Coordinates of C-alpha atoms and ligand atoms in Angstrom, one line a residue:
M165 CA 96.3 -96.2 -86.2
K166 CA 94.0 -94.9 -88.9
R167 CA 93.1 -91.7 -87.6
L168 CA 90.8 -88.4 -89.1
F169 CA 94.4 -87.0 -89.5
N170 CA 98.1 -88.1 -89.9
E171 CA 99.5 -89.2 -86.5
H172 CA 103.2 -88.7 -88.0
E173 CA 105.0 -86.4 -90.5
K174 CA 108.7 -87.7 -89.7
R175 CA 108.1 -91.3 -88.8
S176 CA 107.6 -94.0 -91.3
V177 CA 104.5 -96.1 -90.8
I178 CA 104.0 -99.3 -92.8
D179 CA 100.4 -100.1 -93.3
L180 CA 100.2 -104.0 -92.6
N181 CA 95.9 -103.9 -93.4
G182 CA 95.1 -105.9 -96.7
T183 CA 95.5 -109.1 -97.8
W184 CA 97.1 -111.6 -95.1
L185 CA 97.3 -115.6 -95.2
F186 CA 94.6 -117.2 -92.7
K187 CA 94.4 -120.8 -91.5
L188 CA 92.0 -122.2 -88.9
D189 CA 93.5 -124.3 -86.2
K190 CA 90.8 -126.1 -84.7
E191 CA 93.1 -128.4 -82.3
N192 CA 95.2 -125.7 -81.1
E193 CA 98.0 -127.2 -82.7
G194 CA 99.6 -124.7 -84.9
E195 CA 102.4 -123.7 -82.5
S196 CA 103.5 -127.2 -81.9
Q197 CA 103.6 -127.6 -85.6
G198 CA 105.8 -124.6 -86.0
W199 CA 103.2 -122.5 -87.7
Q200 CA 104.6 -119.5 -86.4
N201 CA 107.5 -120.4 -88.7
G202 CA 105.2 -120.4 -91.7
L203 CA 101.9 -121.2 -93.0
T204 CA 102.3 -123.7 -95.7
D205 CA 98.6 -123.6 -96.9
G206 CA 95.3 -121.3 -95.8
E207 CA 93.5 -118.7 -97.6
Y208 CA 93.8 -115.1 -98.3
V209 CA 91.6 -112.9 -96.1
T210 CA 91.7 -109.1 -95.7
V211 CA 92.3 -107.4 -92.6
P212 CA 90.8 -105.7 -90.6
S213 CA 88.0 -108.3 -90.4
C214 CA 86.2 -111.1 -88.2
W215 CA 86.5 -114.7 -89.6
N216 CA 82.9 -115.2 -88.8
N217 CA 81.7 -113.0 -91.9
E218 CA 83.6 -115.6 -94.1
L219 CA 81.3 -117.9 -95.3
G220 CA 81.1 -121.2 -93.1
L221 CA 82.5 -119.7 -90.3
L222 CA 79.8 -118.1 -88.9
N223 CA 79.7 -119.9 -85.4
Y224 CA 83.7 -120.8 -85.3
E225 CA 85.1 -120.0 -82.1
G226 CA 88.4 -121.0 -81.2
V227 CA 92.1 -120.3 -82.7
A228 CA 92.9 -119.1 -86.1
W229 CA 96.3 -117.9 -87.7
Y230 CA 97.3 -115.0 -89.8
E231 CA 100.4 -114.1 -91.6
K232 CA 101.6 -111.2 -93.4
K233 CA 105.1 -110.4 -95.4
F234 CA 106.4 -107.3 -95.4
L235 CA 109.3 -104.7 -96.2
T236 CA 111.1 -102.7 -94.0
R237 CA 114.2 -100.4 -93.6
G238 CA 114.8 -102.1 -90.5
G239 CA 116.1 -100.8 -86.9
T240 CA 113.3 -101.0 -84.0
L241 CA 109.8 -101.9 -85.2
K242 CA 106.6 -100.7 -83.2
L243 CA 103.9 -102.8 -83.8
D244 CA 100.4 -101.5 -83.3
F245 CA 97.5 -103.5 -83.0
G246 CA 93.9 -102.0 -83.0
S247 CA 92.2 -105.4 -81.9
V248 CA 92.7 -108.5 -81.8
M249 CA 90.0 -110.9 -80.7
S250 CA 90.4 -111.7 -78.0
K251 CA 93.7 -113.6 -77.0
A252 CA 96.8 -112.5 -79.6
D253 CA 100.0 -113.8 -79.6
A254 CA 102.4 -112.5 -82.5
W255 CA 105.9 -113.9 -83.7
L256 CA 108.1 -111.8 -85.9
D257 CA 110.1 -114.5 -88.3
G258 CA 108.9 -117.3 -86.3
K259 CA 110.3 -115.6 -83.0
W260 CA 107.6 -115.1 -80.2
I261 CA 107.2 -111.0 -79.8
G262 CA 104.6 -110.9 -77.2
E263 CA 101.0 -111.4 -76.1
H264 CA 97.7 -109.3 -75.3
Y265 CA 94.4 -110.0 -73.9
G266 CA 91.3 -108.3 -74.8
A267 CA 89.2 -107.8 -77.9
F268 CA 88.7 -104.2 -77.9
T269 CA 91.8 -102.4 -76.7
Q270 CA 94.8 -101.5 -78.6
F271 CA 98.5 -102.6 -77.9
E272 CA 101.6 -102.3 -79.3
I273 CA 105.0 -104.8 -79.2
I274 CA 108.4 -103.4 -79.9
V275 CA 110.8 -105.2 -81.5
N276 CA 114.6 -104.2 -81.8
D277 CA 117.3 -105.0 -84.2
V278 CA 115.4 -105.7 -87.2
K279 CA 117.2 -106.2 -90.2
E280 CA 116.5 -104.2 -93.5
G281 CA 114.3 -106.6 -95.8
Y282 CA 111.5 -108.6 -96.0
H283 CA 109.8 -110.0 -92.9
T284 CA 106.9 -112.3 -91.8
L285 CA 104.6 -111.3 -88.9
T286 CA 102.3 -113.8 -87.8
V287 CA 99.5 -113.6 -85.1
R288 CA 97.8 -116.3 -83.6
A289 CA 93.9 -115.2 -82.4
D290 CA 92.1 -116.8 -80.0
N291 CA 88.2 -115.9 -79.0
R292 CA 87.4 -118.9 -76.9
I293 CA 85.1 -117.9 -74.1
D294 CA 85.9 -119.5 -70.3
A295 CA 86.0 -118.3 -66.8
N296 CA 88.6 -116.0 -67.6
S297 CA 87.4 -114.4 -70.4
F298 CA 85.7 -110.9 -71.5
P299 CA 82.9 -111.2 -72.6
Q300 CA 81.7 -114.4 -70.5
R301 CA 79.8 -117.1 -72.1
Y302 CA 76.1 -115.2 -71.4
T303 CA 76.5 -111.8 -73.4
D304 CA 74.3 -110.0 -75.5
W305 CA 76.5 -109.5 -78.5
F306 CA 78.1 -111.9 -80.9
N307 CA 81.6 -113.4 -80.0
Y308 CA 83.4 -112.6 -82.9
G309 CA 86.6 -113.7 -83.8
G310 CA 89.9 -112.1 -85.9
I311 CA 92.1 -109.2 -86.2
A312 CA 88.9 -106.6 -86.1
R313 CA 90.7 -103.0 -86.4
D314 CA 94.2 -101.6 -88.0
V315 CA 97.7 -103.1 -87.7
E316 CA 100.7 -101.1 -88.6
A317 CA 104.9 -101.1 -88.1
N318 CA 106.2 -97.9 -87.0
E319 CA 109.7 -97.9 -87.9
L320 CA 111.1 -95.9 -84.9
K321 CA 114.5 -94.1 -85.4
G322 CA 116.6 -92.3 -82.4
I323 CA 114.2 -90.7 -79.6
S324 CA 110.9 -91.6 -80.1
I325 CA 107.9 -90.6 -78.9
L326 CA 105.5 -93.2 -77.7
L327 CA 102.8 -91.3 -76.1
N328 CA 102.0 -87.7 -75.4
H329 CA 99.1 -87.3 -72.9
L330 CA 98.4 -83.4 -72.9
T331 CA 96.8 -82.4 -69.2
Y332 CA 95.5 -79.3 -68.9
E333 CA 93.0 -77.0 -66.2
L334 CA 91.1 -74.5 -67.0
S335 CA 91.0 -71.1 -65.4
S336 CA 87.8 -70.5 -63.8
D337 CA 86.7 -67.8 -66.2
L338 CA 87.4 -70.8 -68.5
K339 CA 89.6 -68.5 -70.5
N340 CA 93.2 -69.8 -70.0
A341 CA 94.1 -73.2 -70.2
T342 CA 97.6 -74.5 -67.9
V343 CA 98.9 -77.4 -69.9
S344 CA 101.4 -79.6 -69.4
S345 CA 102.3 -83.2 -71.5
V346 CA 103.4 -86.2 -70.1
L347 CA 105.8 -87.7 -73.0
E348 CA 106.6 -91.3 -72.8
L349 CA 110.0 -91.0 -74.9
Y350 CA 112.2 -94.0 -75.9
N351 CA 115.7 -94.5 -77.6
A352 CA 114.8 -96.8 -80.1
D353 CA 118.7 -97.2 -81.1
S354 CA 120.8 -99.6 -79.3
T355 CA 123.7 -96.5 -78.3
E356 CA 123.3 -93.1 -76.6
C357 CA 121.7 -90.7 -78.2
T358 CA 120.3 -87.0 -77.7
S359 CA 117.6 -84.9 -79.4
G360 CA 115.8 -81.8 -79.3
V361 CA 112.4 -83.0 -77.6
S362 CA 109.3 -80.1 -78.2
V363 CA 105.7 -80.1 -77.6
K364 CA 103.6 -77.7 -79.8
V365 CA 100.0 -76.9 -79.0
G366 CA 98.3 -75.0 -82.0
D367 CA 101.0 -72.6 -82.9
T368 CA 102.4 -72.3 -79.4
V369 CA 105.6 -73.8 -78.5
I370 CA 105.0 -75.1 -75.0
Y371 CA 107.7 -77.3 -74.1
N372 CA 111.6 -77.7 -75.7
E373 CA 114.4 -79.3 -74.2
Q374 CA 117.5 -81.6 -75.1
I375 CA 117.4 -84.9 -73.8
T376 CA 119.7 -88.1 -73.9
L377 CA 118.9 -91.5 -73.4
Q378 CA 120.9 -94.4 -73.2
G379 CA 120.2 -97.3 -75.7
Y380 CA 116.5 -98.6 -75.7
E381 CA 115.8 -96.5 -72.4
K382 CA 112.2 -95.6 -71.8
K383 CA 111.6 -92.4 -69.7
T384 CA 108.3 -90.3 -68.8
V385 CA 108.9 -86.7 -68.8
K386 CA 106.3 -84.1 -67.3
T387 CA 106.6 -80.8 -68.9
P388 CA 106.5 -77.9 -67.0
D389 CA 103.1 -76.1 -66.9
F390 CA 102.5 -73.6 -69.6
T391 CA 99.5 -71.0 -69.8
L392 CA 97.5 -70.7 -72.9
E393 CA 95.4 -67.7 -72.8
N394 CA 92.3 -67.3 -74.6
V395 CA 91.8 -70.8 -75.7
E396 CA 88.7 -71.8 -77.8
L397 CA 86.5 -74.1 -75.9
W398 CA 85.4 -77.5 -77.4
G399 CA 81.8 -77.9 -76.6
I400 CA 78.6 -79.7 -77.7
Y401 CA 78.3 -79.1 -81.7
K402 CA 81.4 -76.6 -80.9
P403 CA 84.5 -78.9 -81.9
N404 CA 87.1 -76.7 -81.5
L405 CA 90.2 -78.8 -81.7
Y406 CA 94.0 -77.7 -81.3
T407 CA 96.6 -80.0 -83.0
V408 CA 99.4 -81.3 -80.7
V409 CA 102.5 -82.1 -81.8
A410 CA 105.2 -84.0 -80.0
S411 CA 108.6 -83.8 -81.9
T412 CA 112.2 -84.9 -81.7
D413 CA 115.1 -85.0 -84.2
T414 CA 113.8 -88.3 -85.8
D415 CA 110.2 -88.5 -84.9
D416 CA 107.0 -87.2 -83.8
L417 CA 103.4 -88.0 -82.8
I418 CA 100.6 -85.9 -83.8
D419 CA 97.2 -85.9 -81.7
K420 CA 93.9 -83.1 -81.4
V421 CA 92.7 -82.1 -77.9
G422 CA 90.0 -79.7 -77.0
F423 CA 89.8 -77.8 -74.1
R424 CA 86.7 -78.2 -71.9
K425 CA 85.4 -78.5 -68.3
I426 CA 82.7 -81.1 -67.1
E427 CA 81.5 -81.3 -63.7
V428 CA 78.5 -82.0 -61.4
K429 CA 77.0 -79.4 -59.7
D430 CA 73.7 -79.0 -57.5
V431 CA 72.3 -82.1 -59.0
S432 CA 73.3 -80.6 -62.6
V433 CA 75.9 -81.5 -65.0
L434 CA 77.8 -78.6 -66.3
L435 CA 79.9 -78.5 -69.4
N436 CA 82.2 -75.0 -69.8
N437 CA 79.8 -74.1 -66.9
E438 CA 76.7 -74.6 -68.6
K439 CA 73.9 -76.9 -67.6
I440 CA 73.7 -79.5 -70.3
Q441 CA 71.2 -82.7 -70.7
F442 CA 72.3 -85.7 -72.2
L443 CA 70.3 -86.5 -75.5
G444 CA 72.0 -89.6 -76.1
V445 CA 71.7 -92.8 -77.6
N446 CA 73.7 -96.6 -77.1
R447 CA 75.7 -97.7 -80.1
H448 CA 77.7 -101.0 -80.6
E449 CA 80.4 -100.5 -83.2
E450 CA 78.8 -103.8 -85.1
Q451 CA 76.9 -104.4 -88.1
A452 CA 76.2 -108.3 -88.7
D453 CA 77.6 -108.2 -92.5
W454 CA 81.2 -106.9 -90.9
G455 CA 81.3 -107.9 -87.3
F456 CA 83.3 -105.7 -85.0
A457 CA 85.7 -105.0 -88.2
F458 CA 83.5 -101.9 -88.6
P459 CA 84.0 -99.7 -91.6
A460 CA 85.0 -95.9 -91.6
K461 CA 82.2 -95.4 -93.7
L462 CA 79.7 -96.7 -91.9
M463 CA 80.5 -95.1 -89.0
K464 CA 80.3 -91.6 -90.7
K465 CA 76.9 -92.5 -91.7
D466 CA 75.6 -93.9 -88.0
L467 CA 76.9 -90.2 -87.1
D468 CA 75.1 -88.3 -89.7
L469 CA 71.9 -90.2 -88.4
I470 CA 72.6 -89.8 -84.9
L471 CA 72.9 -86.1 -85.2
D472 CA 69.8 -86.0 -87.5
M473 CA 68.2 -87.6 -84.4
G474 CA 69.2 -84.6 -82.5
C475 CA 71.5 -86.7 -80.0
N476 CA 74.6 -84.7 -78.5
T477 CA 76.1 -87.9 -77.1
V478 CA 76.7 -91.6 -77.7
R479 CA 77.5 -94.2 -75.0
G480 CA 79.9 -96.9 -76.9
S481 CA 78.3 -99.5 -75.2
H482 CA 79.8 -101.7 -74.4
Y483 CA 83.7 -101.5 -74.9
P484 CA 86.3 -99.1 -76.4
N485 CA 85.5 -97.9 -79.8
S486 CA 87.9 -97.4 -82.5
Q487 CA 89.9 -94.4 -82.3
I488 CA 88.6 -93.1 -85.6
F489 CA 85.2 -93.4 -84.2
V490 CA 86.0 -91.1 -81.5
D491 CA 88.1 -88.6 -83.6
M492 CA 84.3 -88.0 -85.6
L493 CA 82.8 -87.3 -82.1
D494 CA 85.9 -85.0 -81.4
A495 CA 85.4 -83.3 -84.9
R496 CA 81.6 -83.2 -84.6
G497 CA 81.1 -81.9 -80.7
I498 CA 79.4 -84.9 -79.6
M499 CA 80.1 -86.3 -76.4
F500 CA 81.3 -90.0 -75.5
W501 CA 80.6 -92.5 -72.9
S502 CA 83.4 -94.9 -73.0
E503 CA 83.6 -98.6 -71.2
I504 CA 85.1 -101.4 -70.9
P505 CA 83.5 -104.9 -72.2
M506 CA 82.6 -106.2 -68.7
W507 CA 78.8 -107.3 -69.3
G508 CA 75.9 -107.8 -67.0
V509 CA 74.3 -111.2 -66.2
G510 CA 77.6 -112.8 -67.4
F511 CA 79.5 -111.7 -64.6
S512 CA 78.3 -113.6 -61.5
E513 CA 79.1 -112.7 -58.0
A514 CA 82.0 -115.1 -57.9
S515 CA 83.4 -114.4 -61.2
L516 CA 84.0 -110.8 -59.3
L517 CA 86.4 -112.7 -57.0
N518 CA 88.5 -114.1 -59.7
E519 CA 91.5 -112.3 -59.4
E520 CA 92.7 -113.0 -62.9
L521 CA 89.7 -111.9 -64.1
M522 CA 89.8 -108.6 -62.3
E523 CA 93.2 -107.8 -63.2
K524 CA 92.2 -108.0 -66.8
G525 CA 89.2 -105.7 -66.9
F526 CA 91.7 -103.3 -64.5
K527 CA 94.3 -103.5 -67.4
M528 CA 91.5 -103.1 -70.0
H529 CA 90.7 -99.4 -68.1
Q530 CA 94.2 -98.4 -68.0
E531 CA 94.6 -99.1 -71.6
M532 CA 91.5 -97.1 -72.3
V533 CA 93.1 -94.2 -70.8
K534 CA 96.4 -94.6 -72.2
Y535 CA 94.9 -94.7 -75.8
Y536 CA 92.2 -92.2 -75.4
Y537 CA 93.2 -89.8 -73.1
N538 CA 93.5 -86.8 -75.5
H539 CA 89.9 -87.2 -76.9
P540 CA 87.8 -84.2 -75.8
S541 CA 84.6 -85.9 -76.3
I542 CA 85.0 -88.7 -73.9
V543 CA 83.1 -87.0 -70.7
L544 CA 82.3 -90.5 -69.0
W545 CA 84.4 -93.3 -68.3
G546 CA 81.9 -96.5 -67.6
L547 CA 83.0 -98.8 -64.9
H548 CA 81.2 -102.0 -66.0
N549 CA 77.8 -102.5 -67.2
E550 CA 75.0 -104.5 -65.3
I551 CA 77.6 -106.6 -63.1
P552 CA 76.2 -107.6 -59.7
T553 CA 76.7 -104.4 -57.9
Y554 CA 74.2 -105.6 -55.2
S555 CA 77.0 -108.1 -54.3
P556 CA 79.5 -107.3 -51.6
N557 CA 82.2 -108.6 -54.0
S558 CA 81.6 -105.9 -56.6
Y559 CA 82.6 -103.1 -54.1
H560 CA 86.4 -103.4 -54.2
V561 CA 86.4 -103.6 -57.7
S562 CA 84.3 -100.1 -58.5
E563 CA 86.4 -98.6 -55.3
K564 CA 89.6 -99.6 -57.1
W565 CA 88.8 -98.7 -60.6
S566 CA 87.0 -95.5 -60.0
K567 CA 89.8 -94.4 -57.6
Y568 CA 92.0 -95.1 -60.7
L569 CA 90.1 -93.4 -63.3
R570 CA 89.8 -90.2 -61.1
A571 CA 93.3 -89.9 -60.5
N572 CA 94.7 -90.8 -64.2
G573 CA 91.7 -90.2 -66.4
G574 CA 91.6 -86.5 -67.3
N575 CA 88.7 -84.2 -66.7
R576 CA 85.9 -86.8 -66.9
L577 CA 82.9 -88.2 -64.7
I578 CA 82.5 -91.6 -63.7
T579 CA 79.4 -93.8 -64.1
H580 CA 78.5 -97.4 -64.2
A581 CA 75.3 -98.6 -65.7
S582 CA 73.2 -100.7 -63.1
C583 CA 70.2 -102.7 -63.5
H584 CA 69.2 -103.2 -60.0
P585 CA 69.0 -99.2 -58.9
M586 CA 67.0 -100.5 -55.7
K587 CA 69.9 -102.7 -54.3
D588 CA 73.1 -101.3 -56.0
N589 CA 75.9 -100.6 -53.3
D590 CA 78.5 -99.2 -55.8
M591 CA 76.7 -95.9 -56.8
G592 CA 78.3 -93.7 -54.1
F593 CA 81.4 -94.4 -56.4
D594 CA 79.8 -92.5 -59.2
D595 CA 79.6 -88.9 -60.3
I596 CA 76.5 -89.7 -61.9
I597 CA 74.2 -92.3 -61.6
S598 CA 73.2 -94.7 -64.4
I599 CA 70.0 -97.1 -64.7
N600 CA 69.1 -99.8 -67.3
I601 CA 65.6 -100.8 -66.8
Y602 CA 63.3 -102.0 -69.3
H603 CA 59.8 -101.8 -68.0
G604 CA 57.4 -102.6 -70.7
W605 CA 59.9 -105.1 -72.4
Y606 CA 61.0 -107.5 -69.6
R607 CA 58.7 -108.3 -66.5
Y608 CA 60.7 -107.7 -63.4
G609 CA 59.6 -109.3 -60.1
G610 CA 57.4 -107.1 -57.7
Y611 CA 56.3 -104.9 -60.5
D612 CA 52.8 -105.0 -62.7
G613 CA 54.3 -105.3 -66.0
T614 CA 52.5 -102.3 -67.5
W615 CA 54.1 -99.1 -68.1
K616 CA 52.9 -97.3 -64.9
D617 CA 56.0 -99.8 -63.5
W618 CA 58.3 -96.8 -64.7
E619 CA 56.5 -94.4 -62.3
K620 CA 57.0 -96.8 -59.3
M621 CA 60.4 -97.3 -60.0
I622 CA 61.1 -93.4 -60.4
E623 CA 59.0 -93.0 -56.7
Q624 CA 61.1 -95.7 -55.0
F625 CA 64.4 -94.5 -56.6
T626 CA 63.8 -91.3 -55.4
E627 CA 63.4 -93.0 -51.7
R628 CA 66.6 -94.7 -52.1
R629 CA 68.7 -91.5 -53.3
K630 CA 67.7 -89.8 -49.9
E631 CA 68.3 -93.3 -47.8
M632 CA 71.7 -93.5 -49.3
G633 CA 72.8 -90.1 -49.1
W634 CA 73.2 -90.1 -53.0
E635 CA 70.8 -86.8 -53.8
D636 CA 73.6 -84.9 -54.8
K637 CA 74.3 -87.1 -57.7
P638 CA 72.4 -86.6 -61.3
V639 CA 70.8 -89.7 -62.8
L640 CA 71.1 -90.9 -66.5
M641 CA 68.4 -93.4 -67.9
S642 CA 71.2 -95.3 -69.5
E643 CA 69.2 -98.0 -71.3
F644 CA 65.5 -98.8 -71.6
G645 CA 63.6 -99.8 -74.6
A646 CA 61.7 -102.5 -76.8
A647 CA 62.5 -104.7 -79.8
A648 CA 60.8 -104.1 -82.8
L649 CA 60.9 -106.1 -86.0
A650 CA 61.2 -103.5 -88.7
G651 CA 58.3 -103.4 -91.3
Y652 CA 56.2 -105.2 -88.5
H653 CA 53.1 -102.7 -88.2
T654 CA 50.0 -102.9 -85.8
P655 CA 47.8 -100.2 -86.9
F656 CA 45.4 -100.3 -83.8
D657 CA 46.1 -102.0 -80.9
T658 CA 50.0 -101.6 -80.5
V659 CA 51.5 -104.9 -79.5
K660 CA 55.2 -106.0 -78.6
W661 CA 57.8 -106.5 -81.5
S662 CA 55.9 -104.0 -83.6
E663 CA 57.3 -100.7 -84.7
E664 CA 54.6 -98.6 -83.2
Y665 CA 55.1 -100.5 -79.7
Q666 CA 59.0 -99.3 -79.6
R667 CA 58.1 -95.9 -80.8
D668 CA 55.3 -95.3 -78.2
L669 CA 57.3 -96.8 -75.4
F670 CA 60.4 -94.7 -76.2
E671 CA 57.8 -91.4 -76.4
Y672 CA 56.1 -92.1 -72.9
T673 CA 59.6 -93.0 -71.1
I674 CA 61.8 -90.2 -72.4
E675 CA 59.1 -87.7 -71.7
L676 CA 58.6 -89.2 -68.2
F677 CA 62.8 -89.1 -67.5
H678 CA 62.8 -85.8 -69.0
K679 CA 60.6 -84.4 -66.7
T680 CA 62.1 -86.2 -63.6
P681 CA 64.3 -83.4 -61.5
Y682 CA 67.3 -85.0 -61.2
M683 CA 67.4 -86.8 -64.3
V684 CA 69.9 -85.4 -66.7
G685 CA 69.4 -87.3 -69.7
T686 CA 68.5 -90.4 -71.7
Y687 CA 70.4 -92.9 -73.5
P688 CA 67.6 -95.3 -75.3
W689 CA 68.6 -99.0 -76.0
Q690 CA 69.8 -98.7 -78.7
F691 CA 71.0 -97.2 -82.1
A692 CA 70.8 -100.3 -84.4
N693 CA 70.0 -104.0 -84.0
I694 CA 73.0 -106.1 -83.8
R695 CA 73.7 -109.8 -84.3
T696 CA 73.9 -111.3 -80.6
S697 CA 75.3 -114.2 -79.1
P698 CA 73.3 -117.6 -79.4
S699 CA 73.6 -117.9 -75.9
M700 CA 70.9 -115.3 -75.8
D701 CA 68.2 -117.8 -76.6
I702 CA 65.7 -115.5 -74.7
N703 CA 63.6 -112.9 -76.7
R704 CA 66.2 -112.6 -79.4
A705 CA 64.6 -113.4 -82.8
R706 CA 66.9 -114.1 -85.6
Y707 CA 69.8 -114.0 -82.8
F708 CA 69.8 -110.5 -83.1
N709 CA 69.2 -108.0 -80.5
N710 CA 66.2 -106.2 -82.2
K711 CA 65.9 -103.1 -80.1
G712 CA 67.6 -101.2 -82.7
I713 CA 65.9 -97.7 -83.9
V714 CA 67.4 -98.0 -87.1
D715 CA 67.7 -101.8 -88.2
E716 CA 71.1 -103.5 -89.0
Y717 CA 71.1 -101.8 -92.2
R718 CA 70.6 -98.3 -90.7
N719 CA 66.6 -98.2 -92.1
P720 CA 65.1 -96.0 -89.5
K721 CA 62.0 -97.6 -87.6
L722 CA 59.2 -95.2 -86.5
A723 CA 60.7 -94.8 -83.2
Y724 CA 63.6 -92.9 -85.0
F725 CA 61.2 -90.0 -86.0
K726 CA 59.7 -89.8 -82.4
I727 CA 63.2 -89.5 -81.0
K728 CA 64.1 -86.9 -83.5
E729 CA 60.9 -84.7 -82.4
L730 CA 61.4 -85.0 -79.0
Y731 CA 65.6 -84.4 -78.4
H732 CA 65.0 -81.5 -80.9
K733 CA 62.2 -80.0 -78.8
Y734 CA 64.4 -80.4 -75.8
A735 CA 67.4 -78.9 -77.4
E736 CA 65.4 -75.8 -77.7
E737 CA 64.6 -75.4 -74.1
K738 CA 66.9 -73.4 -71.8
Ligands
LIG807 C1 71.0 -104.8 -70.9 C2 72.5 -104.7 -71.7 C3 72.4 -104.7 -72.9 C4 71.3 -105.5 -73.7 C5 69.9 -105.1 -73.1 C6 68.9 -105.9 -73.6 O1 70.7 -103.5 -70.2 O2 73.2 -103.7 -70.9 O3 73.7 -104.8 -73.6 O4 71.6 -106.7 -73.6 O5 70.0 -105.1 -71.8 O6 68.6 -105.8 -74.7 O7 68.0 -106.6 -72.9

């Protein structure tokens, strides 16, 4: 994948981004007509991209085929896909090689015994929505289709490194880190192979052994503990990173790690033993002209703005973001909340009993952990967003997923964003409770529809925390806000949809949450306007979610300057 640094020095990687042949398959008959053996016609598109951004295809939801010829030295190929929306099937030279479900999680397909020369990779992408899909029909983002992130072919030779998770535990004074690697090794040759395998963190070799694997054998190795002394900690705006190199005689895998400790203590969140507040923002990795094929250049611009606003954290609402974006967060010392695309009202109580769907969700958590484990910026795993957690049907889902993340997810805290805090049953699984509420924008039953509703909600939730025994859990306001049409101003009485109304609502709410003792931070909804699904036909002018603090072209609305003022003021407080 494209990262902020090179992932390999020894391994040869073929970049498969660029021009691909593309063909719509409206009737989904391509396979029966043999399209996997070669597309006879079609048009050229660039990958990564979303087909909806091609003229005339904005609303196309269905199946489409992509084809790319490439030259390889042959042997074993590991094909890496950053994101195919949502179901992918792949063929190499007409032979089916694998499939994957999930628009926002990376996956890989290994193919052995590939001959030297030209080959054809064919991908069928299917973004249709049904009862078993993520997202469901009613979802507040646009259901783009296509190959939205990088594609590459890794030429593996001999004993190769498929994965290296660097686990660590810091001493209580945070000076030393006891580290060990979980390595997934794979012999890419058909015959037995022996190789030195080493792991280096910074300049220190923490592991070095000879390993023998049979032809095409996979093996997971946990290296013995090694203590690194006097480590420089990763922290907010203190992006101390260490390069980790896992190598064999013929292969390598390079990554960056940072050492830090995050925990909840006395209703506060401590990062490296110091109390922190989350000065955050929600952000979709989307721009209407690019869809989810979000360019790195624009990621940098977003982060420049986010930092200027005084944020120290971003919520990747509502799905795992590109590796390179999370690298940028690592490299700037900004905390990240990563979650899976399990969104809100779209998930009915009944769908929580749909085993196939829940299994897909669980796999997304596994893939998120697999590919993002080493990023120090990820301090929060989000289980899901606004699903019916008042229903008994969600309990076993939250229980299973939180258990998995606690056991396998590294030193991170667990949360889920809930929009029904007064009846949510699953907050006991969280380290931090997260609340999404839009008083002042939506009308909620049992409330007056005025800004006073916020105080009422806080009073009620303060009681509920007691009743439920959740008083030790800090609370994040993970979503709140109002839409504003950029450029629409009301100089006297502020009205909904104006920039003034949005700004004033943010000022009122952020100040209120900031002085609520158990609240440890805010994630206003949302950084930028996004294109949304036509199924969201209420309250969505232009079919955009217009609650951006900046518009879709990143022009700041008035709210931007108010949040900047507040966040900079809070950052000064001790
Ligand atoms: C929810 C949801 C967001 C967005 C927001 C809104 O809280 O999590 O994705 O849809 O509401 O704008 O209403």
